[in-house]
mmCIF file of C-alpha atoms and ligand atoms in Angstrom:
data_model
loop_
_atom_site.group_PDB
_atom_site.id
_atom_site.type_symbol
_atom_site.label_atom_id
_atom_site.label_comp_id
_atom_site.label_asym_id
_atom_site.label_seq_id
_atom_site.Cartn_x
_atom_site.Cartn_y
_atom_site.Cartn_z
ATOM 1 C CA MET A 278 10.215 -21.584 -16.341
ATOM 2 C CA SER A 279 10.098 -18.743 -13.756
ATOM 3 C CA ARG A 280 9.520 -19.827 -10.127
ATOM 4 C CA ILE A 281 6.595 -17.787 -8.498
ATOM 5 C CA ALA A 282 6.139 -17.844 -4.682
ATOM 6 C CA VAL A 283 3.554 -16.247 -2.551
ATOM 7 C CA VAL A 284 4.120 -14.891 0.963
ATOM 8 C CA PRO A 285 0.705 -14.712 2.618
ATOM 9 C CA GLY A 286 -0.158 -13.233 5.956
ATOM 10 C CA SER A 287 -2.170 -10.750 7.826
ATOM 11 C CA PHE A 288 0.574 -8.178 7.976
ATOM 12 C CA ASP A 289 -1.295 -6.154 10.428
ATOM 13 C CA PRO A 290 1.065 -4.374 10.404
ATOM 14 C CA VAL A 291 4.177 -5.660 8.439
ATOM 15 C CA THR A 292 7.100 -5.954 10.825
ATOM 16 C CA LEU A 293 10.879 -6.048 10.315
ATOM 17 C CA GLY A 294 10.729 -9.829 10.672
ATOM 18 C CA HIS A 295 8.262 -9.949 7.635
ATOM 19 C CA LEU A 296 10.442 -7.759 5.629
ATOM 20 C CA ASP A 297 13.454 -9.873 6.290
ATOM 21 C CA VAL A 298 11.683 -12.966 5.013
ATOM 22 C CA ILE A 299 10.371 -11.205 2.036
ATOM 23 C CA GLU A 300 14.020 -10.013 1.228
ATOM 24 C CA ARG A 301 15.312 -13.682 1.682
ATOM 25 C CA ALA A 302 12.567 -15.090 -0.550
ATOM 26 C CA ALA A 303 13.030 -12.459 -3.152
ATOM 27 C CA ARG A 304 16.709 -13.596 -3.613
ATOM 28 C CA ILE A 305 15.508 -17.266 -4.069
ATOM 29 C CA PHE A 306 12.459 -16.974 -6.346
ATOM 30 C CA ASP A 307 12.016 -15.303 -9.687
ATOM 31 C CA GLU A 308 8.740 -13.508 -8.700
ATOM 32 C CA LEU A 309 7.220 -12.853 -5.319
ATOM 33 C CA HIS A 310 3.635 -11.989 -4.562
ATOM 34 C CA VAL A 311 3.215 -10.580 -0.897
ATOM 35 C CA LEU A 312 -0.478 -11.273 -0.299
ATOM 36 C CA VAL A 313 -2.457 -9.618 2.470
ATOM 37 C CA VAL A 314 -5.078 -12.056 3.675
ATOM 38 C CA HIS A 315 -7.819 -11.288 6.104
ATOM 39 C CA ASN A 316 -7.530 -13.700 9.022
ATOM 40 C CA PRO A 317 -10.965 -14.048 10.671
ATOM 41 C CA GLY A 318 -9.353 -15.264 13.822
ATOM 42 C CA LYS A 319 -7.650 -11.983 14.588
ATOM 43 C CA THR A 320 -9.062 -8.517 15.592
ATOM 44 C CA ALA A 321 -7.748 -6.179 12.907
ATOM 45 C CA LEU A 322 -5.961 -2.890 13.601
ATOM 46 C CA LEU A 323 -5.452 -1.767 9.974
ATOM 47 C CA PRO A 324 -7.727 -1.902 6.931
ATOM 48 C CA ILE A 325 -6.420 -4.345 4.268
ATOM 49 C CA ALA A 326 -5.706 -1.563 1.774
ATOM 50 C CA GLN A 327 -3.593 0.318 4.341
ATOM 51 C CA ARG A 328 -1.534 -2.916 5.067
ATOM 52 C CA VAL A 329 -0.919 -3.145 1.417
ATOM 53 C CA SER A 330 0.223 0.312 1.045
ATOM 54 C CA LEU A 331 2.538 0.047 4.051
ATOM 55 C CA ILE A 332 4.256 -3.069 2.712
ATOM 56 C CA GLN A 333 4.728 -1.297 -0.706
ATOM 57 C CA ASP A 334 6.323 1.765 1.080
ATOM 58 C CA ALA A 335 8.490 -0.520 3.188
ATOM 59 C CA ILE A 336 9.776 -2.681 0.205
ATOM 60 C CA ALA A 337 10.491 0.548 -1.737
ATOM 61 C CA ASP A 338 12.311 2.114 1.180
ATOM 62 C CA ALA A 339 14.465 -1.076 1.708
ATOM 63 C CA LYS A 340 15.136 -1.242 -2.064
ATOM 64 C CA LEU A 341 14.490 -4.890 -2.080
ATOM 65 C CA PRO A 342 15.687 -6.869 -5.048
ATOM 66 C CA GLY A 343 13.686 -8.849 -7.642
ATOM 67 C CA ARG A 344 10.251 -8.849 -8.828
ATOM 68 C CA ILE A 345 7.965 -8.222 -5.803
ATOM 69 C CA SER A 346 4.142 -7.384 -6.116
ATOM 70 C CA VAL A 347 1.900 -6.627 -3.157
ATOM 71 C CA THR A 348 -1.833 -7.380 -3.240
ATOM 72 C CA SER A 349 -4.664 -8.753 -1.212
ATOM 73 C CA TRP A 350 -6.904 -11.685 -1.301
ATOM 74 C CA SER A 351 -10.358 -12.016 0.238
ATOM 75 C CA VAL A 352 -12.373 -14.610 -1.745
ATOM 76 C CA GLY A 353 -11.768 -18.299 -1.511
ATOM 77 C CA LEU A 354 -8.868 -20.299 -0.633
ATOM 78 C CA LEU A 355 -5.249 -19.136 -0.599
ATOM 79 C CA VAL A 356 -4.380 -21.999 -2.979
ATOM 80 C CA ASP A 357 -6.962 -20.630 -5.298
ATOM 81 C CA TYR A 358 -4.840 -17.477 -5.543
ATOM 82 C CA CYS A 359 -1.644 -19.477 -6.134
ATOM 83 C CA THR A 360 -3.283 -21.371 -8.862
ATOM 84 C CA ASP A 361 -4.672 -18.137 -10.524
ATOM 85 C CA VAL A 362 -1.203 -16.617 -10.650
ATOM 86 C CA GLY A 363 0.914 -19.731 -11.431
ATOM 87 C CA ALA A 364 2.605 -19.941 -8.072
ATOM 88 C CA SER A 365 3.628 -23.391 -6.835
ATOM 89 C CA VAL A 366 5.159 -22.317 -3.521
ATOM 90 C CA LEU A 367 4.057 -20.500 -0.323
ATOM 91 C CA VAL A 368 6.744 -18.907 1.814
ATOM 92 C CA LYS A 369 6.199 -18.657 5.665
ATOM 93 C CA GLY A 370 8.543 -17.175 8.232
ATOM 94 C CA ILE A 371 9.302 -19.349 11.209
ATOM 95 C CA ARG A 372 10.463 -17.799 14.515
ATOM 96 C CA SER A 373 10.127 -20.783 16.854
ATOM 97 C CA GLN A 374 8.544 -24.160 17.456
ATOM 98 C CA VAL A 375 5.233 -22.541 18.124
ATOM 99 C CA ASP A 376 5.154 -21.149 14.468
ATOM 100 C CA VAL A 377 6.175 -24.626 13.267
ATOM 101 C CA ALA A 378 3.263 -26.091 15.081
ATOM 102 C CA TYR A 379 0.842 -23.424 13.787
ATOM 103 C CA GLU A 380 2.030 -23.575 10.118
ATOM 104 C CA THR A 381 2.513 -27.300 9.634
ATOM 105 C CA PRO A 382 -1.203 -28.323 9.433
ATOM 106 C CA MET A 383 -1.786 -25.461 7.059
ATOM 107 C CA ALA A 384 1.090 -26.492 4.868
ATOM 108 C CA ILE A 385 -0.239 -30.021 4.639
ATOM 109 C CA VAL A 386 -3.747 -29.018 3.767
ATOM 110 C CA ASN A 387 -2.513 -26.654 1.107
ATOM 111 C CA ARG A 388 -0.452 -29.249 -0.494
ATOM 112 C CA ASN A 389 -3.418 -31.723 -0.301
ATOM 113 C CA LEU A 390 -5.756 -29.056 -1.657
ATOM 114 C CA ALA A 391 -3.768 -28.030 -4.824
ATOM 115 C CA GLY A 392 -0.221 -29.423 -4.690
ATOM 116 C CA VAL A 393 1.011 -26.105 -3.480
ATOM 117 C CA GLU A 394 4.326 -26.785 -1.326
ATOM 118 C CA THR A 395 5.194 -24.612 1.706
ATOM 119 C CA VAL A 396 8.725 -23.430 2.305
ATOM 120 C CA PHE A 397 9.609 -22.345 5.829
ATOM 121 C CA MET A 398 12.134 -19.584 6.138
ATOM 122 C CA LEU A 399 14.219 -18.445 9.268
ATOM 123 C CA PRO A 400 14.286 -14.734 9.775
ATOM 124 C CA ASP A 401 17.413 -13.119 11.363
ATOM 125 C CA PRO A 402 17.152 -14.214 15.175
ATOM 126 C CA ALA A 403 17.245 -10.492 15.986
ATOM 127 C CA HIS A 404 13.582 -10.440 14.863
ATOM 128 C CA ALA A 405 12.615 -13.658 16.675
ATOM 129 C CA HIS A 406 10.564 -11.908 19.241
ATOM 130 C CA VAL A 407 8.747 -9.611 16.899
ATOM 131 C CA SER A 408 5.147 -10.102 16.102
ATOM 132 C CA SER A 409 2.287 -8.010 14.648
ATOM 133 C CA SER A 410 0.122 -8.648 17.792
ATOM 134 C CA LEU A 411 2.890 -7.313 20.017
ATOM 135 C CA VAL A 412 3.306 -4.326 17.712
ATOM 136 C CA ARG A 413 -0.422 -3.702 17.776
ATOM 137 C CA GLN A 414 -0.421 -3.907 21.606
ATOM 138 C CA VAL A 415 2.495 -1.632 22.119
ATOM 139 C CA ALA A 416 1.232 1.016 19.599
ATOM 140 C CA SER A 417 -2.320 0.971 20.986
ATOM 141 C CA LEU A 418 -0.895 1.720 24.451
ATOM 142 C CA GLY A 419 1.159 4.511 23.113
ATOM 143 C CA GLY A 420 4.671 2.847 23.128
ATOM 144 C CA ASP A 421 7.511 3.120 20.633
ATOM 145 C CA VAL A 422 7.280 0.576 17.933
ATOM 146 C CA SER A 423 10.162 1.918 15.700
ATOM 147 C CA PRO A 424 12.580 -0.973 16.710
ATOM 148 C CA TYR A 425 10.161 -3.601 15.314
ATOM 149 C CA VAL A 426 8.549 -2.126 12.102
ATOM 150 C CA PRO A 427 9.665 -0.427 8.861
ATOM 151 C CA ARG A 428 10.006 3.276 9.134
ATOM 152 C CA ALA A 429 6.808 3.737 6.975
ATOM 153 C CA VAL A 430 4.763 1.718 9.563
ATOM 154 C CA ALA A 431 6.253 3.598 12.602
ATOM 155 C CA ASP A 432 5.446 6.914 10.907
ATOM 156 C CA PHE A 433 1.909 5.839 10.101
ATOM 157 C CA LEU A 434 1.214 4.503 13.447
ATOM 158 C CA GLN A 435 2.669 7.616 14.974
ATOM 159 C CA SER A 436 0.517 9.904 12.876
ATOM 160 C CA GLU A 437 -2.713 8.075 13.870
ATOM 161 C CA ARG A 438 -2.183 8.906 17.558
HETATM 162 O O1 LIG B 698 -0.257 -13.783 9.317
HETATM 163 P P1 LIG B 698 -1.319 -14.829 9.672
HETATM 164 O O2 LIG B 698 -2.450 -14.231 10.323
HETATM 165 O O3 LIG B 698 -0.604 -15.970 10.496
HETATM 166 O O4 LIG B 698 -1.605 -15.510 8.247
HETATM 167 C C1 LIG B 698 -2.511 -16.608 8.189
HETATM 168 C C2 LIG B 698 -3.041 -16.941 6.880
HETATM 169 C C3 LIG B 698 -3.716 -15.569 6.388
HETATM 170 C C4 LIG B 698 -1.945 -17.110 5.919
HETATM 171 C C5 LIG B 698 -4.029 -18.022 6.903
HETATM 172 O O5 LIG B 698 -4.936 -17.722 7.717
HETATM 173 C C6 LIG B 698 -4.553 -18.522 5.536
HETATM 174 O O6 LIG B 698 -3.943 -19.122 4.722
HETATM 175 N N1 LIG B 698 -5.859 -18.061 5.199
HETATM 176 C C7 LIG B 698 -6.361 -18.475 3.829
HETATM 177 C C8 LIG B 698 -7.570 -19.284 4.025
HETATM 178 C C9 LIG B 698 -7.268 -20.600 3.539
HETATM 179 O O7 LIG B 698 -6.970 -20.873 2.452
HETATM 180 N N2 LIG B 698 -7.453 -21.706 4.325
HETATM 181 C C10 LIG B 698 -7.370 -23.169 4.101
HETATM 182 C C11 LIG B 698 -5.967 -23.691 4.028
HETATM 183 S S1 LIG B 698 -4.992 -23.415 5.487
#
């Protein structure tokens, strides 16, 4: 039986840290669904469709291995998507204890809701300080975000100036 995992997040925009986790997960699971989810608690920079497109470009540019699809989800629970596609695992990147504290309650709730387990993955420590919110702030103030994001994202943000 093929093991399907979902990598959910806002990805606003996708960072090198996200891409690192996606690559590690792609080497473990048979099939990966990178899922862009609207987070109502955050003020968005990019439309959802743009985030999907940039992740697709980044994955293609990096020539990541395995079966990876990129899509979005806006109706209902995250675990409903998992059930729909036959995924039993969620993958979350963990940079620090702050992320563990943020992710743990969601992992327990997702397990209780639908038996979906969460796997925490550690990105390369080189990306430990990188977050989408930092990228949004630096980009909005005219700074160079190229050390933190895939080339496709840096080019897009540059073109938007
Ligand atoms: O990148 P983010 O913003 O930290 O991602 C958070 C996200 C989108 C994964 C989280 O908000 C989420 O799981 N939303 C789906 C709504 C849901 O199913 N909530 C109930 C279980 S936690």
